[in-house]
JSON list of C-alpha atoms in Angstrom, two decimals:
[
{"chain": "A", "resi": 1, "resn": "UNK", "atom": "CA", "xyz": [0.00, 0.00, 0.00]},
{"chain": "A", "resi": 2, "resn": "UNK", "atom": "CA", "xyz": [2.81, 2.42, 0.94]},
{"chain": "A", "resi": 3, "resn": "UNK", "atom": "CA", "xyz": [4.61, 1.36, -2.23]},
{"chain": "A", "resi": 4, "resn": "UNK", "atom": "CA", "xyz": [1.60, 2.42, -4.33]},
{"chain": "A", "resi": 5, "resn": "UNK", "atom": "CA", "xyz": [1.36, 5.73, -2.45]},
{"chain": "A", "resi": 6, "resn": "UNK", "atom": "CA", "xyz": [5.06, 6.39, -3.13]},
{"chain": "A", "resi": 7, "resn": "UNK", "atom": "CA", "xyz": [4.60, 5.64, -6.84]},
{"chain": "A", "resi": 8, "resn": "UNK", "atom": "CA", "xyz": [1.66, 8.04, -6.96]},
{"chain": "A", "resi": 9, "resn": "UNK", "atom": "CA", "xyz": [3.72, 10.69, -5.14]},
{"chain": "A", "resi": 10, "resn": "UNK", "atom": "CA", "xyz": [6.59, 10.11, -7.57]},
{"chain": "A", "resi": 11, "resn": "UNK", "atom": "CA", "xyz": [4.34, 10.62, -10.60]},
{"chain": "A", "resi": 12, "resn": "UNK", "atom": "CA", "xyz": [2.91, 13.79, -9.05]},
{"chain": "A", "resi": 13, "resn": "UNK", "atom": "CA", "xyz": [6.35, 15.21, -8.21]},
{"chain": "A", "resi": 14, "resn": "UNK", "atom": "CA", "xyz": [7.65, 14.30, -11.65]},
{"chain": "A", "resi": 15, "resn": "UNK", "atom": "CA", "xyz": [4.71, 16.14, -13.26]},
{"chain": "A", "resi": 16, "resn": "UNK", "atom": "CA", "xyz": [5.31, 19.21, -11.11]},
{"chain": "A", "resi": 17, "resn": "UNK", "atom": "CA", "xyz": [9.00, 19.12, -12.02]},
{"chain": "A", "resi": 18, "resn": "UNK", "atom": "CA", "xyz": [8.27, 18.98, -15.76]},
{"chain": "A", "resi": 19, "resn": "UNK", "atom": "CA", "xyz": [5.67, 21.74, -15.46]},
{"chain": "A", "resi": 20, "resn": "UNK", "atom": "CA", "xyz": [7.94, 24.03, -13.42]},
{"chain": "A", "resi": 21, "resn": "UNK", "atom": "CA", "xyz": [10.89, 23.42, -15.75]},
{"chain": "A", "resi": 22, "resn": "UNK", "atom": "CA", "xyz": [8.74, 24.27, -18.78]},
{"chain": "A", "resi": 23, "resn": "UNK", "atom": "CA", "xyz": [7.48, 27.48, -17.15]},
{"chain": "A", "resi": 24, "resn": "UNK", "atom": "CA", "xyz": [11.04, 28.44, -16.21]},
{"chain": "A", "resi": 25, "resn": "UNK", "atom": "CA", "xyz": [12.25, 27.95, -19.79]},
{"chain": "A", "resi": 26, "resn": "UNK", "atom": "CA", "xyz": [9.32, 30.03, -21.06]},
{"chain": "A", "resi": 27, "resn": "UNK", "atom": "CA", "xyz": [10.16, 32.88, -18.67]},
{"chain": "A", "resi": 28, "resn": "UNK", "atom": "CA", "xyz": [13.83, 32.72, -19.69]},
{"chain": "A", "resi": 29, "resn": "UNK", "atom": "CA", "xyz": [12.86, 32.95, -23.37]},
{"chain": "A", "resi": 30, "resn": "UNK", "atom": "CA", "xyz": [10.59, 35.91, -22.65]},
{"chain": "A", "resi": 31, "resn": "UNK", "atom": "CA", "xyz": [13.45, 37.60, -20.79]},
{"chain": "A", "resi": 32, "resn": "UNK", "atom": "CA", "xyz": [15.78, 37.07, -23.75]},
{"chain": "A", "resi": 33, "resn": "UNK", "atom": "CA", "xyz": [13.17, 38.57, -26.09]},
{"chain": "A", "resi": 34, "resn": "UNK", "atom": "CA", "xyz": [12.67, 41.59, -23.84]},
{"chain": "A", "resi": 35, "resn": "UNK", "atom": "CA", "xyz": [16.44, 42.05, -23.51]},
{"chain": "A", "resi": 36, "resn": "UNK", "atom": "CA", "xyz": [16.83, 42.17, -27.30]},
{"chain": "A", "resi": 37, "resn": "UNK", "atom": "CA", "xyz": [13.83, 44.52, -27.57]},
{"chain": "A", "resi": 38, "resn": "UNK", "atom": "CA", "xyz": [15.42, 46.77, -24.95]},
{"chain": "A", "resi": 39, "resn": "UNK", "atom": "CA", "xyz": [18.77, 46.73, -26.75]},
{"chain": "A", "resi": 40, "resn": "UNK", "atom": "CA", "xyz": [17.12, 47.55, -30.09]},
{"chain": "A", "resi": 41, "resn": "UNK", "atom": "CA", "xyz": [15.25, 50.49, -28.54]},
{"chain": "A", "resi": 42, "resn": "UNK", "atom": "CA", "xyz": [18.43, 51.73, -26.84]},
{"chain": "A", "resi": 43, "resn": "UNK", "atom": "CA", "xyz": [20.49, 51.57, -30.04]},
{"chain": "A", "resi": 44, "resn": "UNK", "atom": "CA", "xyz": [17.76, 53.27, -32.07]},
{"chain": "A", "resi": 45, "resn": "UNK", "atom": "CA", "xyz": [17.53, 56.01, -29.45]},
{"chain": "A", "resi": 46, "resn": "UNK", "atom": "CA", "xyz": [21.31, 56.47, -29.56]},
{"chain": "A", "resi": 47, "resn": "UNK", "atom": "CA", "xyz": [21.19, 56.92, -33.34]},
{"chain": "A", "resi": 48, "resn": "UNK", "atom": "CA", "xyz": [18.25, 59.33, -33.17]},
{"chain": "A", "resi": 49, "resn": "UNK", "atom": "CA", "xyz": [20.03, 61.49, -30.59]},
{"chain": "A", "resi": 50, "resn": "UNK", "atom": "CA", "xyz": [22.92, 62.02, -33.00]},
{"chain": "A", "resi": 51, "resn": "UNK", "atom": "CA", "xyz": [20.60, 63.54, -35.63]},
{"chain": "A", "resi": 52, "resn": "UNK", "atom": "CA", "xyz": [19.84, 67.23, -35.74]},
{"chain": "A", "resi": 53, "resn": "UNK", "atom": "CA", "xyz": [16.27, 68.22, -34.86]},
{"chain": "A", "resi": 54, "resn": "UNK", "atom": "CA", "xyz": [15.44, 69.32, -38.42]},
{"chain": "A", "resi": 55, "resn": "UNK", "atom": "CA", "xyz": [16.41, 65.95, -39.95]},
{"chain": "A", "resi": 56, "resn": "UNK", "atom": "CA", "xyz": [13.62, 64.09, -41.71]},
{"chain": "A", "resi": 57, "resn": "UNK", "atom": "CA", "xyz": [12.96, 60.87, -39.84]},
{"chain": "A", "resi": 58, "resn": "UNK", "atom": "CA", "xyz": [10.76, 58.02, -40.97]},
{"chain": "A", "resi": 59, "resn": "UNK", "atom": "CA", "xyz": [8.89, 55.31, -39.14]},
{"chain": "A", "resi": 60, "resn": "UNK", "atom": "CA", "xyz": [8.59, 51.85, -40.65]},
{"chain": "A", "resi": 61, "resn": "UNK", "atom": "CA", "xyz": [5.02, 50.57, -40.82]},
{"chain": "A", "resi": 62, "resn": "UNK", "atom": "CA", "xyz": [4.89, 47.22, -42.56]},
{"chain": "A", "resi": 63, "resn": "UNK", "atom": "CA", "xyz": [6.69, 47.72, -45.85]},
{"chain": "A", "resi": 64, "resn": "UNK", "atom": "CA", "xyz": [6.04, 51.48, -45.91]},
{"chain": "A", "resi": 65, "resn": "UNK", "atom": "CA", "xyz": [7.81, 54.42, -44.32]},
{"chain": "A", "resi": 66, "resn": "UNK", "atom": "CA", "xyz": [5.94, 57.35, -42.81]},
{"chain": "A", "resi": 67, "resn": "UNK", "atom": "CA", "xyz": [7.51, 60.76, -42.17]},
{"chain": "A", "resi": 68, "resn": "UNK", "atom": "CA", "xyz": [7.47, 61.38, -38.40]},
{"chain": "A", "resi": 69, "resn": "UNK", "atom": "CA", "xyz": [9.02, 64.11, -36.24]},
{"chain": "A", "resi": 70, "resn": "UNK", "atom": "CA", "xyz": [12.23, 63.07, -34.51]},
{"chain": "A", "resi": 71, "resn": "UNK", "atom": "CA", "xyz": [10.76, 63.89, -31.09]},
{"chain": "A", "resi": 72, "resn": "UNK", "atom": "CA", "xyz": [7.87, 61.47, -31.63]},
{"chain": "A", "resi": 73, "resn": "UNK", "atom": "CA", "xyz": [10.21, 58.66, -32.65]},
{"chain": "A", "resi": 74, "resn": "UNK", "atom": "CA", "xyz": [12.44, 59.34, -29.64]},
{"chain": "A", "resi": 75, "resn": "UNK", "atom": "CA", "xyz": [9.43, 59.25, -27.29]},
{"chain": "A", "resi": 76, "resn": "UNK", "atom": "CA", "xyz": [8.34, 55.91, -28.77]},
{"chain": "A", "resi": 77, "resn": "UNK", "atom": "CA", "xyz": [11.81, 54.42, -28.30]},
{"chain": "A", "resi": 78, "resn": "UNK", "atom": "CA", "xyz": [12.06, 55.75, -24.73]},
{"chain": "A", "resi": 79, "resn": "UNK", "atom": "CA", "xyz": [8.67, 54.18, -23.97]},
{"chain": "A", "resi": 80, "resn": "UNK", "atom": "CA", "xyz": [9.77, 50.85, -25.48]},
{"chain": "A", "resi": 81, "resn": "UNK", "atom": "CA", "xyz": [12.95, 50.99, -23.40]},
{"chain": "A", "resi": 82, "resn": "UNK", "atom": "CA", "xyz": [11.06, 51.67, -20.15]},
{"chain": "A", "resi": 83, "resn": "UNK", "atom": "CA", "xyz": [8.40, 49.05, -20.94]},
{"chain": "A", "resi": 84, "resn": "UNK", "atom": "CA", "xyz": [11.11, 46.46, -21.63]},
{"chain": "A", "resi": 85, "resn": "UNK", "atom": "CA", "xyz": [12.89, 47.28, -18.37]},
{"chain": "A", "resi": 86, "resn": "UNK", "atom": "CA", "xyz": [9.63, 46.93, -16.43]},
{"chain": "A", "resi": 87, "resn": "UNK", "atom": "CA", "xyz": [8.82, 43.62, -18.13]},
{"chain": "A", "resi": 88, "resn": "UNK", "atom": "CA", "xyz": [12.34, 42.30, -17.47]},
{"chain": "A", "resi": 89, "resn": "UNK", "atom": "CA", "xyz": [12.06, 43.18, -13.77]},
{"chain": "A", "resi": 90, "resn": "UNK", "atom": "CA", "xyz": [8.71, 41.40, -13.56]},
{"chain": "A", "resi": 91, "resn": "UNK", "atom": "CA", "xyz": [10.04, 38.37, -15.42]},
{"chain": "A", "resi": 92, "resn": "UNK", "atom": "CA", "xyz": [13.08, 38.28, -13.13]},
{"chain": "A", "resi": 93, "resn": "UNK", "atom": "CA", "xyz": [10.74, 38.05, -10.13]},
{"chain": "A", "resi": 94, "resn": "UNK", "atom": "CA", "xyz": [8.84, 35.22, -11.83]},
{"chain": "A", "resi": 95, "resn": "UNK", "atom": "CA", "xyz": [12.09, 33.46, -12.66]},
{"chain": "A", "resi": 96, "resn": "UNK", "atom": "CA", "xyz": [13.29, 33.62, -9.06]},
{"chain": "A", "resi": 97, "resn": "UNK", "atom": "CA", "xyz": [9.95, 32.26, -7.83]},
{"chain": "A", "resi": 98, "resn": "UNK", "atom": "CA", "xyz": [10.04, 29.38, -10.32]},
{"chain": "A", "resi": 99, "resn": "UNK", "atom": "CA", "xyz": [13.64, 28.56, -9.40]},
{"chain": "A", "resi": 100, "resn": "UNK", "atom": "CA", "xyz": [12.60, 28.33, -5.74]},
{"chain": "A", "resi": 101, "resn": "UNK", "atom": "CA", "xyz": [9.66, 26.12, -6.72]},
{"chain": "A", "resi": 102, "resn": "UNK", "atom": "CA", "xyz": [11.95, 23.88, -8.75]},
{"chain": "A", "resi": 103, "resn": "UNK", "atom": "CA", "xyz": [14.40, 23.57, -5.86]},
{"chain": "A", "resi": 104, "resn": "UNK", "atom": "CA", "xyz": [11.51, 22.65, -3.58]},
{"chain": "A", "resi": 105, "resn": "UNK", "atom": "CA", "xyz": [10.25, 19.99, -6.01]},
{"chain": "A", "resi": 106, "resn": "UNK", "atom": "CA", "xyz": [13.77, 18.57, -6.33]},
{"chain": "A", "resi": 107, "resn": "UNK", "atom": "CA", "xyz": [14.05, 18.41, -2.53]},
{"chain": "A", "resi": 108, "resn": "UNK", "atom": "CA", "xyz": [10.70, 16.60, -2.35]},
{"chain": "A", "resi": 109, "resn": "UNK", "atom": "CA", "xyz": [11.92, 14.21, -5.02]},
{"chain": "A", "resi": 110, "resn": "UNK", "atom": "CA", "xyz": [15.15, 13.46, -3.13]},
{"chain": "A", "resi": 111, "resn": "UNK", "atom": "CA", "xyz": [13.23, 12.99, 0.11]},
{"chain": "A", "resi": 112, "resn": "UNK", "atom": "CA", "xyz": [10.85, 10.52, -1.54]},
{"chain": "A", "resi": 113, "resn": "UNK", "atom": "CA", "xyz": [13.73, 8.51, -2.99]},
{"chain": "A", "resi": 114, "resn": "UNK", "atom": "CA", "xyz": [15.49, 8.43, 0.39]},
{"chain": "A", "resi": 115, "resn": "UNK", "atom": "CA", "xyz": [12.30, 7.20, 2.07]},
{"chain": "A", "resi": 116, "resn": "UNK", "atom": "CA", "xyz": [11.79, 4.39, -0.44]},
{"chain": "A", "resi": 117, "resn": "UNK", "atom": "CA", "xyz": [15.08, 2.94, -1.79]},
{"chain": "A", "resi": 118, "resn": "UNK", "atom": "CA", "xyz": [13.03, 0.29, -3.62]},
{"chain": "A", "resi": 119, "resn": "UNK", "atom": "CA", "xyz": [11.37, 3.02, -5.69]},
{"chain": "A", "resi": 120, "resn": "UNK", "atom": "CA", "xyz": [14.80, 4.47, -6.50]},
{"chain": "A", "resi": 121, "resn": "UNK", "atom": "CA", "xyz": [15.93, 1.05, -7.77]},
{"chain": "A", "resi": 122, "resn": "UNK", "atom": "CA", "xyz": [12.80, 0.70, -9.91]},
{"chain": "A", "resi": 123, "resn": "UNK", "atom": "CA", "xyz": [13.40, 4.12, -11.44]},
{"chain": "A", "resi": 124, "resn": "UNK", "atom": "CA", "xyz": [17.03, 3.30, -12.15]},
{"chain": "A", "resi": 125, "resn": "UNK", "atom": "CA", "xyz": [16.07, -0.01, -13.77]},
{"chain": "A", "resi": 126, "resn": "UNK", "atom": "CA", "xyz": [13.56, 1.82, -15.98]},
{"chain": "A", "resi": 127, "resn": "UNK", "atom": "CA", "xyz": [16.27, 4.29, -17.01]},
{"chain": "A", "resi": 128, "resn": "UNK", "atom": "CA", "xyz": [18.54, 1.42, -18.14]},
{"chain": "A", "resi": 129, "resn": "UNK", "atom": "CA", "xyz": [15.90, 0.14, -20.58]}
]
């Protein structure tokens, strides 16, 4: 009976581990995307700052370019930069939370295997197949 309960607990912990790992990878990918978005906005802003105020600047919309004032384009890039920084901070918090969850799941997993060495042997024999 205890053996069956341990197998059920193992399956549950394994599912939580896969789920948490998948969420963590998703958050890391989102962070990478936001980092590149932030870098793009920063570099664009740097280039715009070098231009004189009377320079014609264009905004890309699809495959067309629209004449826009430099100040408007700079405001858009500053907003993108700030939005990216905010999103990255939020994602960092999520990442830290998920890492703690994953560590907790791993600890539960280790504890279960220490409680039931027979289950550990079964898992190892399944891994050899």
